[in-house]
Amino acid sequence: MSGEGSSTNGNKKVALITGITGQDGSYLAEFLIKKGYEVHGILRRSSSFNTGRIQHLYGQPACHTGGQMHLHYGDLTDTTCLISIINKIRPKEIYNLGAQSHVKVSFELSEYTAQVDALGTLRLLEAVRTAGLEKETKIYQASTSELYGKVVEVPQTEKTPFYPRSPYACAKLYGYWIVINYREAYGMFACNGLLFNHESPRRGENFVTRKITRGVAKIQLGLMKHLELGNLDCKRDWGHAKDYVEAMWLMLQQEEPEDFVVATGEAHSVREFVEKAFSYVGRKVIWRGEGENETGHDADTDELLVKVNAKYFRPTEVDLLLGDPSKAKQKLGWKPRVTFEQLVKDMVEADLQLMKKNPEA
Ligand code: NDP
Ligand code: GDP
């Protein structure tokens, strides 16, 4: 695996992506390959294949070989492997996207989340120093709007103080600050992308947007009776992952390392996402009851479509995230292309196709 196409390759820029098998990693790998990069990625060992999102980037997908992507077994909890991979490929750019990325799960896996999301970031920075690349390698850190948590101002900018509300956000807070500390202490080109929620048909199945679009597709095809959700009233600034990976790359093309908010500047509630998603299959949702007893029904047939289940509530919730991307617009020339309506439509259509092909998906 790690033997494929190692080291630098002529004038090609070499990039390393941790979390290449995730939603963002897969879009970023595509983006960098199109730009002519030699792309390397860290692959976690798993008892089943975890390369579904990047399968198409192999030269021969059927046998997982070839192509312009080079995978190395590794893990952000394993210092030795990080040093050895970075020493071997000597990347010009590193994108640290690997993480235990689920907020609700972080309440149950708090220590592991800190190991990967906080200390994993430190391990990566130290591996770059150990390889003597602190003045050559640029590093992107996947920071998050979850740092704002119980927000102290609306909208949130690069200057808004943080108030993390989960073990995930607390771990990412360490990642954020250690990146700034290494930048200031050792002159490393390392920056934080404060990315607000971004979604796509490749979003993990247990994040709320994907859970909704999968549910809508399954209900529409008669594969599921109704959808169970938690808090319907929290609001998020949802963009499309494809747009957001471009911002990551732009941050590393600047003269100076800086931190940037990446957001759409529009917030919508989970309830609105549900209504919009059902509208694409021609159904209007009407709501009844309150809190744990709230349900959503088809306005024409009264069929139950959505039920609140308290098991999806979080011990501490983030009620509203709304980003101000002015700095990214001005300094990076970045702007989101996909609207909220297009995002929901794209995800519903993709899940309808997926469930038609494979009802078990
Ligand atoms: P995903 O959950 O889709 O992907 C996470 C990736 O990290 C996967 O490739 C996963 O591997 C890998 N990973 C998990 N644990 C480890 C580990 N111990 N060592 C190495 N790799 C590991 O996340 P996204 O693509 O959505 O997000 C990318 C990054 O951006 C994450 O750091 C996330 O926290 C952050 N972020 C995401 C936002 C969003 O809205 N999507 C918003 C703001 C920040 P495997 O496939 O094997 O599980
Ligand atoms: P997050 O912003 O990183 O936590 O992304 P999620 O997609 O996991 O959650 C976004 C919001 O949707 C949070 O405020 C959740 O409480 C809310 N939510 C409501 N129901 C659900 C659900 O069933 N699953 C998830 N994951 N979130 C839900």
Coordinates of C-alpha atoms and ligand atoms in Angstrom, one line a residue:
M1 CA 0.0 0.0 0.0
S2 CA 2.5 2.6 1.1
G3 CA 5.0 1.5 -1.5
E4 CA 2.9 2.9 -4.4
G5 CA 4.4 6.0 -6.0
S6 CA 6.3 7.3 -3.0
S7 CA 8.4 10.5 -2.6
T8 CA 8.3 13.7 -4.7
N9 CA 7.6 13.5 -8.4
G10 CA 9.5 16.0 -10.6
N11 CA 7.8 19.4 -10.3
K12 CA 4.5 18.0 -9.0
K13 CA 3.3 19.4 -5.7
V14 CA 2.9 16.7 -3.1
A15 CA 0.0 16.9 -0.7
L16 CA -0.8 14.6 2.3
I17 CA -4.4 14.4 3.5
T18 CA -5.4 12.8 6.9
G19 CA -9.0 11.8 6.8
I20 CA -8.9 11.2 3.0
T21 CA -11.6 8.5 3.3
G22 CA -14.1 11.0 4.8
Q23 CA -16.5 13.4 3.2
D24 CA -14.1 16.4 2.9
G25 CA -11.0 14.2 2.2
S26 CA -12.6 12.6 -0.8
Y27 CA -13.6 16.0 -2.4
L28 CA -10.3 17.5 -1.6
A29 CA -8.4 14.6 -3.1
E30 CA -10.4 15.0 -6.3
F31 CA -9.8 18.8 -6.3
L32 CA -6.0 18.4 -5.8
I33 CA -5.7 15.7 -8.4
K34 CA -7.4 17.9 -10.9
K35 CA -4.9 20.6 -10.0
G36 CA -2.0 18.2 -10.8
Y37 CA -1.0 17.4 -7.3
E38 CA 0.5 14.0 -6.3
V39 CA -2.0 13.2 -3.5
H40 CA -1.2 11.0 -0.6
G41 CA -3.6 9.9 2.1
I42 CA -3.6 8.2 5.4
L43 CA -5.9 5.2 5.6
R44 CA -7.1 3.7 8.9
R45 CA -7.0 0.0 9.2
S46 CA -10.5 -1.3 9.3
S47 CA -12.0 -4.8 9.3
S48 CA -14.1 -3.8 6.3
F49 CA -13.4 -1.5 3.3
N50 CA -13.5 2.1 4.3
T51 CA -12.6 3.5 0.9
G52 CA -16.1 3.8 -0.6
R53 CA -15.8 7.6 -1.0
I54 CA -12.5 7.5 -2.9
Q55 CA -12.9 4.2 -4.8
H56 CA -13.4 6.1 -8.0
L57 CA -10.0 7.7 -7.7
Y58 CA -8.1 4.4 -8.2
G59 CA -6.9 3.7 -11.7
Q60 CA -8.6 0.3 -11.4
P61 CA -11.4 0.7 -8.8
A62 CA -12.3 -3.0 -9.0
C63 CA -8.9 -4.0 -7.6
H64 CA -8.0 -0.9 -5.6
T65 CA -4.9 -0.2 -7.5
G66 CA -3.3 2.5 -9.7
G67 CA -4.4 6.1 -10.2
Q68 CA -2.9 9.3 -8.8
M69 CA -3.7 8.7 -5.2
H70 CA -1.3 7.0 -2.9
L71 CA -2.6 5.5 0.4
H72 CA -0.6 4.8 3.5
Y73 CA -1.9 2.9 6.5
G74 CA -1.7 5.1 9.5
D75 CA -3.6 6.7 12.4
L76 CA -3.5 10.0 14.2
T77 CA -3.0 8.2 17.5
D78 CA 0.3 6.6 16.2
T79 CA 3.2 9.0 16.3
T80 CA 5.7 6.6 14.7
C81 CA 3.6 6.2 11.5
L82 CA 3.1 9.9 11.1
I83 CA 6.8 10.6 11.3
S84 CA 7.6 7.8 8.9
I85 CA 5.0 8.8 6.3
I86 CA 5.9 12.5 6.4
N87 CA 9.6 11.7 6.3
K88 CA 9.1 9.5 3.3
I89 CA 6.8 11.7 1.1
R90 CA 8.0 15.1 2.3
P91 CA 4.7 16.9 1.5
K92 CA 4.5 20.5 0.5
E93 CA 1.0 20.7 1.9
I94 CA -0.7 18.8 4.7
Y95 CA -4.4 18.9 5.2
N96 CA -5.3 17.6 8.7
L97 CA -8.9 16.4 8.2
G98 CA -8.8 13.2 10.2
A99 CA -11.0 13.3 13.3
Q100 CA -13.6 11.6 15.3
S101 CA -16.0 14.2 13.9
H102 CA -19.4 13.4 15.4
V103 CA -20.5 15.8 18.2
K104 CA -23.0 13.4 19.9
V105 CA -20.6 10.5 19.7
S106 CA -17.9 12.6 21.4
F107 CA -20.0 12.5 24.6
E108 CA -19.6 8.8 24.7
L109 CA -16.0 8.6 23.3
S110 CA -14.6 11.7 25.0
E111 CA -11.1 10.4 25.7
Y112 CA -10.7 8.9 22.2
T113 CA -12.0 12.1 20.6
A114 CA -9.3 14.1 22.5
Q115 CA -6.6 11.6 21.5
V116 CA -7.4 12.0 17.8
D117 CA -8.7 15.5 17.5
A118 CA -6.5 17.3 20.0
L119 CA -3.4 15.2 20.5
G120 CA -3.5 13.9 16.9
T121 CA -3.0 17.5 15.7
L122 CA 0.0 17.9 18.0
R123 CA 1.5 14.6 16.8
L124 CA 1.2 15.8 13.2
L125 CA 2.9 19.1 13.9
E126 CA 5.7 17.4 15.8
A127 CA 6.1 14.9 13.0
V128 CA 6.6 17.8 10.6
R129 CA 9.3 19.3 12.9
T130 CA 10.9 15.9 13.4
A131 CA 11.2 15.6 9.6
G132 CA 12.9 19.0 9.5
L133 CA 10.1 20.4 7.4
E134 CA 8.8 23.2 9.6
K135 CA 9.9 25.8 7.1
E136 CA 8.8 23.9 4.0
T137 CA 5.5 22.2 4.7
K138 CA 2.2 24.2 4.9
I139 CA -0.4 22.8 7.2
Y140 CA -4.2 23.2 7.1
Q141 CA -6.1 22.4 10.3
A142 CA -9.8 21.4 10.1
S143 CA -11.1 23.7 12.9
T144 CA -14.8 24.1 13.3
S145 CA -17.7 26.4 14.0
E146 CA -18.5 24.1 17.0
L147 CA -15.8 26.1 18.8
Y148 CA -18.3 29.0 19.0
G149 CA -20.8 26.6 20.8
K150 CA -23.0 28.7 23.0
V151 CA -22.4 31.7 20.8
V152 CA -21.5 35.0 22.4
E153 CA -22.3 37.0 19.2
V154 CA -24.2 36.6 15.9
P155 CA -22.9 36.2 13.3
Q156 CA -19.6 34.6 14.2
T157 CA -16.3 35.9 12.8
E158 CA -12.6 35.1 13.2
K159 CA -12.6 37.4 16.3
T160 CA -15.7 35.9 18.1
P161 CA -14.7 34.3 21.4
F162 CA -15.2 30.6 21.7
Y163 CA -17.5 28.7 24.1
P164 CA -17.3 25.0 23.3
R165 CA -20.2 22.7 24.2
S166 CA -19.0 19.2 23.7
P167 CA -15.9 17.0 24.1
Y168 CA -15.5 17.2 20.4
A169 CA -15.4 21.0 20.5
C170 CA -13.1 21.0 23.5
A171 CA -10.7 18.7 21.7
K172 CA -10.8 20.8 18.5
L173 CA -10.2 23.9 20.7
Y174 CA -6.8 22.4 21.6
G175 CA -6.1 21.7 18.0
Y176 CA -6.9 25.3 17.1
W177 CA -4.6 26.7 19.7
I178 CA -1.7 24.3 19.2
V179 CA -1.7 25.2 15.5
I180 CA -1.4 28.9 16.4
N181 CA 1.2 28.2 19.0
Y182 CA 3.4 26.3 16.5
R183 CA 2.9 29.0 14.0
E184 CA 4.1 31.6 16.4
A185 CA 6.8 29.6 18.2
Y186 CA 8.4 27.9 15.1
G187 CA 7.4 30.1 12.2
M188 CA 5.4 27.3 10.7
F189 CA 2.9 28.0 7.9
A190 CA -0.1 26.5 9.7
C191 CA -3.7 27.8 9.5
N192 CA -7.1 27.1 10.9
G193 CA -10.1 26.9 8.7
L194 CA -13.1 27.7 10.9
L195 CA -15.6 25.8 8.7
F196 CA -19.3 25.9 9.4
N197 CA -21.3 22.7 8.7
H198 CA -20.9 21.5 5.2
E199 CA -22.8 18.6 3.7
S200 CA -23.1 16.6 0.5
P201 CA -24.4 13.2 -0.8
R202 CA -21.1 11.9 0.8
R203 CA -21.9 13.2 4.3
G204 CA -21.7 10.6 7.1
E205 CA -25.1 8.8 7.5
N206 CA -25.6 9.9 11.1
F207 CA -25.3 13.6 10.6
V208 CA -28.7 15.3 10.6
T209 CA -28.8 16.4 7.0
R210 CA -27.9 13.0 5.6
K211 CA -30.1 11.2 8.1
I212 CA -33.0 13.3 6.8
T213 CA -32.3 12.9 3.1
R214 CA -31.8 9.1 3.5
G215 CA -35.0 9.0 5.5
V216 CA -37.0 11.0 2.9
A217 CA -35.7 8.7 0.1
K218 CA -36.5 5.5 2.1
I219 CA -40.0 6.7 3.1
Q220 CA -40.8 7.7 -0.5
L221 CA -39.7 4.3 -1.8
G222 CA -41.8 2.5 0.9
L223 CA -38.6 1.2 2.6
M224 CA -39.2 3.0 5.9
K225 CA -42.3 4.2 7.8
H226 CA -41.1 7.4 9.5
L227 CA -37.9 9.3 10.5
E228 CA -36.9 9.8 14.2
L229 CA -34.9 13.0 15.0
G230 CA -33.8 15.0 18.1
N231 CA -33.9 18.8 18.4
L232 CA -35.7 20.3 15.4
D233 CA -35.2 24.0 16.3
C234 CA -31.5 24.4 16.3
K235 CA -30.1 26.3 13.4
R236 CA -27.0 25.7 11.3
D237 CA -25.2 27.5 8.5
W238 CA -25.1 24.7 6.0
G239 CA -22.9 24.8 2.9
H240 CA -21.8 22.3 0.3
A241 CA -18.5 20.4 1.0
K242 CA -17.4 20.7 -2.6
D243 CA -17.2 24.5 -2.2
Y244 CA -15.5 24.3 1.2
V245 CA -12.5 22.2 0.1
E246 CA -11.6 24.9 -2.3
A247 CA -11.3 27.4 0.6
M248 CA -9.0 24.9 2.4
W249 CA -6.6 25.0 -0.6
L250 CA -6.8 28.7 -1.0
M251 CA -5.7 29.2 2.6
L252 CA -2.5 27.4 1.8
Q253 CA -1.8 29.5 -1.3
Q254 CA -1.6 32.7 0.7
E255 CA 1.7 34.5 1.4
E256 CA 1.1 34.5 5.2
P257 CA -0.7 31.8 7.3
E258 CA -4.0 33.1 8.8
D259 CA -7.2 31.7 10.1
F260 CA -10.5 32.0 8.2
V261 CA -14.2 31.5 8.8
V262 CA -15.8 29.6 5.9
A263 CA -19.6 29.8 5.9
T264 CA -22.6 30.8 3.7
G265 CA -23.9 33.6 6.0
E266 CA -27.4 32.0 6.1
A267 CA -28.8 29.8 8.9
H268 CA -31.7 27.3 8.7
S269 CA -33.3 25.1 11.3
V270 CA -33.4 21.3 11.2
R271 CA -37.2 21.7 10.9
E272 CA -36.7 23.8 7.7
F273 CA -34.3 21.2 6.3
V274 CA -36.9 18.4 6.9
E275 CA -39.7 20.5 5.2
K276 CA -37.5 21.3 2.2
A277 CA -36.3 17.7 1.8
F278 CA -39.9 16.4 1.8
S279 CA -41.0 19.1 -0.6
Y280 CA -38.7 17.7 -3.2
V281 CA -40.7 14.5 -3.2
G282 CA -43.9 16.5 -3.4
R283 CA -44.9 16.2 0.3
K284 CA -45.8 19.1 2.7
V285 CA -45.1 18.5 6.4
I286 CA -47.4 19.8 9.1
W287 CA -46.3 19.7 12.8
R288 CA -48.3 18.7 15.9
G289 CA -47.4 18.6 19.6
E290 CA -44.3 20.0 21.3
G291 CA -40.9 19.0 22.5
E292 CA -40.5 15.2 23.0
N293 CA -44.1 14.7 21.8
E294 CA -43.8 16.6 18.5
T295 CA -44.6 14.8 15.3
G296 CA -44.6 15.7 11.6
H297 CA -47.4 14.5 9.2
D298 CA -48.1 14.5 5.5
A299 CA -50.5 17.5 5.0
D300 CA -52.6 15.5 2.5
T301 CA -52.8 12.0 4.0
D302 CA -51.9 12.7 7.7
E303 CA -49.4 9.9 7.5
L304 CA -46.7 10.1 10.2
L305 CA -43.4 11.2 8.6
V306 CA -41.3 12.5 11.5
K307 CA -41.2 11.7 15.2
V308 CA -39.0 13.4 17.9
N309 CA -37.0 10.9 19.9
A310 CA -35.3 12.3 23.0
K311 CA -32.4 9.8 22.6
Y312 CA -31.0 12.2 19.9
F313 CA -31.0 15.2 22.3
R314 CA -27.5 16.2 23.4
P315 CA -26.4 16.9 27.0
T316 CA -25.4 20.4 25.9
E317 CA -26.7 21.7 22.7
V318 CA -25.4 24.3 20.2
D319 CA -28.6 26.3 19.3
L320 CA -27.4 28.6 16.5
L321 CA -24.4 28.8 14.3
L322 CA -24.2 31.5 11.7
G323 CA -20.9 32.5 10.1
D324 CA -19.7 35.7 8.6
P325 CA -17.3 34.7 5.7
S326 CA -16.3 38.3 4.8
K327 CA -12.6 37.8 5.4
A328 CA -12.5 34.7 3.2
K329 CA -14.4 36.5 0.5
Q330 CA -12.1 39.5 0.7
K331 CA -8.7 37.8 1.2
L332 CA -9.1 34.4 -0.5
G333 CA -11.6 35.5 -3.2
W334 CA -13.8 32.6 -2.0
K335 CA -17.5 32.5 -2.1
P336 CA -20.0 29.6 -1.7
R337 CA -21.6 28.6 -5.0
V338 CA -24.3 26.1 -3.9
T339 CA -27.4 27.5 -2.2
F340 CA -29.3 25.9 0.7
E341 CA -32.1 24.8 -1.8
Q342 CA -29.6 23.3 -4.2
L343 CA -27.8 21.4 -1.4
V344 CA -31.0 19.8 -0.1
K345 CA -32.2 18.9 -3.6
D346 CA -28.8 17.4 -4.5
M347 CA -28.8 15.3 -1.4
V348 CA -32.4 14.1 -1.8
E349 CA -31.9 13.2 -5.4
A350 CA -28.6 11.3 -4.7
D351 CA -30.3 9.3 -1.9
L352 CA -33.3 8.5 -4.1
Q353 CA -30.9 7.1 -6.7
L354 CA -28.9 5.2 -4.1
M355 CA -31.9 3.6 -2.4
K356 CA -33.4 2.6 -5.8
K357 CA -30.2 0.8 -6.7
N358 CA -29.6 -0.7 -3.2
P359 CA -32.5 -0.6 -0.8
E360 CA -30.2 -1.9 2.0
A361 CA -27.9 1.1 1.7
Ligands
NDP1 P1 -15.7 12.6 8.3 O1 -16.2 12.0 9.6 O2 -16.5 12.3 7.0 O3 -14.2 12.0 8.0 C1 -13.3 11.9 9.1 C2 -12.1 11.2 8.5 O4 -11.1 11.1 9.6 C3 -12.3 9.8 8.0 O5 -11.4 9.7 6.9 C4 -11.9 8.9 9.1 O6 -11.4 7.6 8.7 C5 -10.7 9.7 9.6 N1 -10.3 9.4 11.0 C6 -11.1 9.1 12.0 N2 -10.3 8.8 13.1 C7 -9.0 8.8 12.7 C8 -7.8 8.4 13.3 N3 -7.7 8.0 14.6 N4 -6.7 8.5 12.6 C9 -6.7 8.9 11.3 N5 -7.9 9.2 10.6 C10 -9.0 9.1 11.3 O7 -15.5 14.1 8.5 P2 -15.7 15.3 7.4 O8 -15.0 14.9 6.2 O9 -17.1 15.8 7.4 O10 -14.8 16.4 8.1 C11 -13.4 16.6 7.9 C12 -12.8 17.4 9.0 O11 -13.4 18.7 9.2 C13 -12.9 16.7 10.4 O12 -11.8 17.0 11.2 C14 -14.1 17.4 11.0 O13 -14.1 17.4 12.4 C15 -13.9 18.8 10.5 N6 -15.1 19.6 10.3 C16 -16.2 19.1 9.6 C17 -17.3 19.9 9.4 C18 -18.4 19.4 8.5 O14 -19.5 20.1 8.6 N7 -18.3 18.4 7.8 C19 -17.4 21.3 9.9 C20 -16.2 21.7 10.6 C21 -15.1 20.9 10.7 P3 -12.5 6.5 8.4 O15 -13.1 6.7 7.1 O16 -11.7 5.2 8.5 O17 -13.6 6.6 9.5
GDP2 P1 -23.1 19.1 14.3 O1 -23.5 20.6 14.1 O2 -21.7 18.9 14.0 O3 -23.5 18.6 15.6 O4 -23.9 18.3 13.1 P2 -25.1 17.3 13.2 O5 -25.6 17.1 11.8 O6 -24.7 16.0 14.0 O7 -26.2 18.0 14.1 C1 -26.7 19.3 13.7 C2 -27.9 19.7 14.6 O8 -29.0 18.8 14.4 C3 -27.5 19.5 16.1 O9 -28.0 20.6 16.8 C4 -28.4 18.3 16.5 O10 -28.8 18.3 17.9 C5 -29.5 18.4 15.6 N1 -30.2 17.1 15.4 C6 -31.6 16.9 15.5 N2 -31.8 15.6 15.3 C7 -30.7 15.0 15.0 C8 -30.4 13.6 14.7 O11 -31.2 12.7 14.7 N3 -29.0 13.3 14.5 C9 -28.1 14.3 14.5 N4 -26.8 14.0 14.2 N5 -28.4 15.6 14.8 C10 -29.6 15.9 15.1

